[in-house]
mmCIF file of C-alpha atoms in Angstrom:
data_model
loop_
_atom_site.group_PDB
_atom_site.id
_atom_site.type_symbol
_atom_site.label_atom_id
_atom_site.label_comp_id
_atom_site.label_asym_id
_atom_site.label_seq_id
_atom_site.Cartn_x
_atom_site.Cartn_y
_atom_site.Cartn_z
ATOM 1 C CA UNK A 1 14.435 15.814 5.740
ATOM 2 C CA UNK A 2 16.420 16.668 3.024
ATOM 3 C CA UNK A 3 19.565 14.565 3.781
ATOM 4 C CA UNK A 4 16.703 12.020 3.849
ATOM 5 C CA UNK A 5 15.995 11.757 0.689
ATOM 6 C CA UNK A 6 19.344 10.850 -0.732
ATOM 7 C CA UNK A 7 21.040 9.317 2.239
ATOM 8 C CA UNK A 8 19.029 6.232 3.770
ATOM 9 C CA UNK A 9 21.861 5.840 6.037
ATOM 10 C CA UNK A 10 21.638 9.364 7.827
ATOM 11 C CA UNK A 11 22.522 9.628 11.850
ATOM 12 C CA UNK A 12 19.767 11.881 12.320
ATOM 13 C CA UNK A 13 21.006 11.987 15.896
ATOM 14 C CA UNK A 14 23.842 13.356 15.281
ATOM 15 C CA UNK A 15 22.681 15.940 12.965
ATOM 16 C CA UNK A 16 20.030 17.003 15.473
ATOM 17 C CA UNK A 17 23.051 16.785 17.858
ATOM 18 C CA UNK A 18 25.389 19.262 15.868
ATOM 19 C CA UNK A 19 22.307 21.674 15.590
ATOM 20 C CA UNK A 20 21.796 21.672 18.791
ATOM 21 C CA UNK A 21 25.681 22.530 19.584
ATOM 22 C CA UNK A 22 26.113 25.120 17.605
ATOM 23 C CA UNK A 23 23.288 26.565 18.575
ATOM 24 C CA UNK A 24 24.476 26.913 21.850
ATOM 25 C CA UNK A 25 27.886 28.060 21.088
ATOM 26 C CA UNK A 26 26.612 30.921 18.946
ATOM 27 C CA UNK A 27 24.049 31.490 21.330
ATOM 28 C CA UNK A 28 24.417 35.024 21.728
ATOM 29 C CA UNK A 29 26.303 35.701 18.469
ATOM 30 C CA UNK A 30 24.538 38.040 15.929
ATOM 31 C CA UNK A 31 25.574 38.319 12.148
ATOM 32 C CA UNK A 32 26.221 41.841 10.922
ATOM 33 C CA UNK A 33 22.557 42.244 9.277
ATOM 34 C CA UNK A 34 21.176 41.496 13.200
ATOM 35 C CA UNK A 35 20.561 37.563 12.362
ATOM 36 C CA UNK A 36 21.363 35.511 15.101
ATOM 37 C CA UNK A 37 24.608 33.322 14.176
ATOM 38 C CA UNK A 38 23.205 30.078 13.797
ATOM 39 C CA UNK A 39 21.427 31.103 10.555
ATOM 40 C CA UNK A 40 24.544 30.943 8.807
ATOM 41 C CA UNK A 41 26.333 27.234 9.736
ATOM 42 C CA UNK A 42 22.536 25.980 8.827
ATOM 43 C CA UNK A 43 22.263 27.718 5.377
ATOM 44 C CA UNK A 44 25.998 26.238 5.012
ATOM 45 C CA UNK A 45 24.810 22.753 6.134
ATOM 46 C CA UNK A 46 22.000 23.491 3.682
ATOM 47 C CA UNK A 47 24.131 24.118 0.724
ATOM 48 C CA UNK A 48 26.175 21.179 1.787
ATOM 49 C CA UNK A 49 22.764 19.067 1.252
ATOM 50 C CA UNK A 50 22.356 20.304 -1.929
ATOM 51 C CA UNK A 51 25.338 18.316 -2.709
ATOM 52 C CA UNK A 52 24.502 15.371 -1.441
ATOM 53 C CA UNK A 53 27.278 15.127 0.912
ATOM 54 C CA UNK A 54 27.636 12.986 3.649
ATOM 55 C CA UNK A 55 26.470 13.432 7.219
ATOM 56 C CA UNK A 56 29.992 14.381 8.451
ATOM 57 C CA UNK A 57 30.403 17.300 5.798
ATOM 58 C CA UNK A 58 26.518 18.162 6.340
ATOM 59 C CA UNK A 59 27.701 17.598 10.459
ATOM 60 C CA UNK A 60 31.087 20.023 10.496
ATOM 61 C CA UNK A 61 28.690 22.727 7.939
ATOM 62 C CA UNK A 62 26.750 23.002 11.016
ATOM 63 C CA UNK A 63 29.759 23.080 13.145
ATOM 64 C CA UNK A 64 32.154 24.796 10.870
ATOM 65 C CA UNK A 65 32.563 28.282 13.168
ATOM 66 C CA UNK A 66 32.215 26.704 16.366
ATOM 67 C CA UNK A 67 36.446 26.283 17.118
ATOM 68 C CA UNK A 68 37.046 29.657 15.326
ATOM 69 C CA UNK A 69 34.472 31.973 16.944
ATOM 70 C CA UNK A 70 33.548 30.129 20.568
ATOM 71 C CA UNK A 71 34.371 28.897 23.172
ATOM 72 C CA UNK A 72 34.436 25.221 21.597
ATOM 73 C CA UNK A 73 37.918 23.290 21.222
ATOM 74 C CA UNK A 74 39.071 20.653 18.775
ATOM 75 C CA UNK A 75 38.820 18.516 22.213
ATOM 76 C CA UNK A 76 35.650 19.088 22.968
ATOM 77 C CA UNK A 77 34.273 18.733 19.284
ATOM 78 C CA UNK A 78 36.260 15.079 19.186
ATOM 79 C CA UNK A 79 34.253 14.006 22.329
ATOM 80 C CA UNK A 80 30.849 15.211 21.217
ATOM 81 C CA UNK A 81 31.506 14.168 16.955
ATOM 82 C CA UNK A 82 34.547 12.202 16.774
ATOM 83 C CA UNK A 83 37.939 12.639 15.610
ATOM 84 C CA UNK A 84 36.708 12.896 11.518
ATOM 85 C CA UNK A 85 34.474 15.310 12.230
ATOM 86 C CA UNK A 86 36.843 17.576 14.442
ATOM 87 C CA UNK A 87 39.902 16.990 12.025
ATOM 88 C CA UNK A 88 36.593 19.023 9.346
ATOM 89 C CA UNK A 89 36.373 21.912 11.324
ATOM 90 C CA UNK A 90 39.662 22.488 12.408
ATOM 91 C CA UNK A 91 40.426 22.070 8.555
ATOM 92 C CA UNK A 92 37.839 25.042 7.725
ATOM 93 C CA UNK A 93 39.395 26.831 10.924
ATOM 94 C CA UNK A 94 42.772 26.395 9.550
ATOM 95 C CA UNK A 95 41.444 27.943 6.157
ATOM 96 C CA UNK A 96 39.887 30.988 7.912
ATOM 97 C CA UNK A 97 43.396 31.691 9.287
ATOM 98 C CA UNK A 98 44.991 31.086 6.317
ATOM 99 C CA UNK A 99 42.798 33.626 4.797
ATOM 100 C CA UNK A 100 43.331 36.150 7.256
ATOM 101 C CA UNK A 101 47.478 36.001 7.256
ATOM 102 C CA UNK A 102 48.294 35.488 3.845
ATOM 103 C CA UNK A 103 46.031 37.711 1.820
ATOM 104 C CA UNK A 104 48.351 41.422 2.594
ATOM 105 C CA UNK A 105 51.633 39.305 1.501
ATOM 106 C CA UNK A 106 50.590 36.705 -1.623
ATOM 107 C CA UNK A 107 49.260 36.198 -4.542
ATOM 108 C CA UNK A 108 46.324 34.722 -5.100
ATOM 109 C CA UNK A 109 47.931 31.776 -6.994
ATOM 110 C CA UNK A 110 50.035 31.275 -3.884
ATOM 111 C CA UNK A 111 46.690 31.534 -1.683
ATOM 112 C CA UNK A 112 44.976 28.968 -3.592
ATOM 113 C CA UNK A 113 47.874 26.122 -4.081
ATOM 114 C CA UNK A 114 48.847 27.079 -0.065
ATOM 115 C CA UNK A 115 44.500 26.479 0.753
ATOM 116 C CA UNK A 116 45.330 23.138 -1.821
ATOM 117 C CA UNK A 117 48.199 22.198 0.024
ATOM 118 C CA UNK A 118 46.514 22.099 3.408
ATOM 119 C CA UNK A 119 43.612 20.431 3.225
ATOM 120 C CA UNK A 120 44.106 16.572 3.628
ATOM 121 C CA UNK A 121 40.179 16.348 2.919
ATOM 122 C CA UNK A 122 38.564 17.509 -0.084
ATOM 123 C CA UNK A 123 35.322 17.846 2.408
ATOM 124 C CA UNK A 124 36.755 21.028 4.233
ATOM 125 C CA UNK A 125 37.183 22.650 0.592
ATOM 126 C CA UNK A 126 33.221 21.923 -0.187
ATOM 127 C CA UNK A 127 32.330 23.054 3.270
ATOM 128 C CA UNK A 128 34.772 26.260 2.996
ATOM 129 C CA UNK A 129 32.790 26.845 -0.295
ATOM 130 C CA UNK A 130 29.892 26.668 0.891
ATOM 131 C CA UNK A 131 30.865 28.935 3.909
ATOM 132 C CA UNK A 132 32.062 31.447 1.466
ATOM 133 C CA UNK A 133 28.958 31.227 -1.192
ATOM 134 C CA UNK A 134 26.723 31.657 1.925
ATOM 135 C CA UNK A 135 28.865 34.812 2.684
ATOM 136 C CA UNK A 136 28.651 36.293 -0.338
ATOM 137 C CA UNK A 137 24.392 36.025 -0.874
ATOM 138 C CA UNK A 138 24.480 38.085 2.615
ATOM 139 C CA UNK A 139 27.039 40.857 1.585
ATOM 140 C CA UNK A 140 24.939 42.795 1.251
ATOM 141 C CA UNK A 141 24.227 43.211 4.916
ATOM 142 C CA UNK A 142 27.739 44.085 5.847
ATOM 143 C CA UNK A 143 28.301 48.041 6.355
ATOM 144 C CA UNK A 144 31.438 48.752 5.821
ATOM 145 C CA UNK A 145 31.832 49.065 2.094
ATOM 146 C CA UNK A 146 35.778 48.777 2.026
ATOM 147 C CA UNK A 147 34.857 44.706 3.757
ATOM 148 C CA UNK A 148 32.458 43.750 0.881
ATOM 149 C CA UNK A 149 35.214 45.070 -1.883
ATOM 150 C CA UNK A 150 37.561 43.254 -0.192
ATOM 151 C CA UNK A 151 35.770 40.298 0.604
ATOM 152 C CA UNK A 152 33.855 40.402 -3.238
ATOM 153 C CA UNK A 153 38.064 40.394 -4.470
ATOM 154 C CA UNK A 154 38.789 37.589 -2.318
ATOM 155 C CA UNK A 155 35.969 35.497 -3.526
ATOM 156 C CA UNK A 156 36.895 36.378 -7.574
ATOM 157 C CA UNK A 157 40.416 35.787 -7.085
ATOM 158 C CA UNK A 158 40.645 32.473 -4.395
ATOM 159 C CA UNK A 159 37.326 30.965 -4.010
ATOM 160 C CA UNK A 160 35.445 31.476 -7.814
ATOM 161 C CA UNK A 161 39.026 29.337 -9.474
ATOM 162 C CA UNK A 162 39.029 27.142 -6.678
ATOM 163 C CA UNK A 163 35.263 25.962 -7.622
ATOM 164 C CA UNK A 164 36.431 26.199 -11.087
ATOM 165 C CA UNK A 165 39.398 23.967 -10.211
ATOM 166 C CA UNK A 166 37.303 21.524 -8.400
ATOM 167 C CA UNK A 167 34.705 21.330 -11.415
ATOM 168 C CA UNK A 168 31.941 22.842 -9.763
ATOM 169 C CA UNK A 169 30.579 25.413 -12.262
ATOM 170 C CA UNK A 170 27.442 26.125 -10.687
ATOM 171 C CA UNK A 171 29.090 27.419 -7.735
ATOM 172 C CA UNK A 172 31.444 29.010 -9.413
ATOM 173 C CA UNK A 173 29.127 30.879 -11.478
ATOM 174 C CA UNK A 174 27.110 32.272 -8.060
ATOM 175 C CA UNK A 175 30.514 33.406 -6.513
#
């Protein structure tokens, strides 16, 4: 409904399609705080909607886990969305990694311009932003002080300048 209201043109079957498959794939997935999964891609889609942004950013918010944390494969997310929907999530994926390998050896300048660098789509920047600005109003539920510090750091020193960069102060301001 809210897609709706700015975007005449919305494939609500797909939508209800990508809900639908990542519901499944996180099926028995449970966020630190006890949530199941799937709360998370749809608060991403929703933030994603709050943007206006198309149905295929809205499509791989809702999606945007699915090759990084289940059984799903860039294959199977081509046959079931389409190649410019797959090419999304295996951007965010791609970011995720990124995230994970480069953080003990760089900068964050170097983290940033490399997260720049390999994203071909501006899209998987708004959805990663989104993913992390979700993240961050749940931190609270993650145990393990020493993971919110460092994921609180991360966020100040990579995601905050990249909103900054990309002129979007509001989000910027939340992170």
């Amino acid at each position: 409904e809210k897609v709706k209201n700015y975007n005449p043109y919305l494939n609500t079957a797909t939508l209800s399609k990508a809900y639908k498959f990542a519901l499944t794939a996180h099926e028995n997935q449970k966020r630190e705080s006890g949530d199941p999964y799937l709360i998370h891609p749809v608060e991403v889609a929703n933030i994603l909607c709050d943007l206006k942004l198309d149905s295929a950013t809205i499509t791989t918010g809702l999606l945007h886990d699915t090759i990084e944390d289940t059984d799903a494969t860039y294959k199977i997310v081509v046959k079931e969305f389409g190649k410019e929907v797959a090419d999304l999530v295996e951007g965010v994926t791609k970011i995720s990694k990124l995230e994970g390998q480069a953080i003990q050896n760089s900068k964050a300048e170097n983290i940033r311009k490399l997260i720049l660098a390999t994203s071909k789509d501006i899209r998987v920047l708004l959805v990663k932003l989104a993913d992390r600005l979700h993240n961050m109003r749940t931190l609270n539920s993650i145990p393990d002080e020493n993971k919110r510090i460092r994921i609180a750091n991360e966020t100040m020193e990579i995601y905050a300048p990249l909103a900054d960069r990309m002129g979007m102060n509001r989000i910027r301001d939340e992170l």
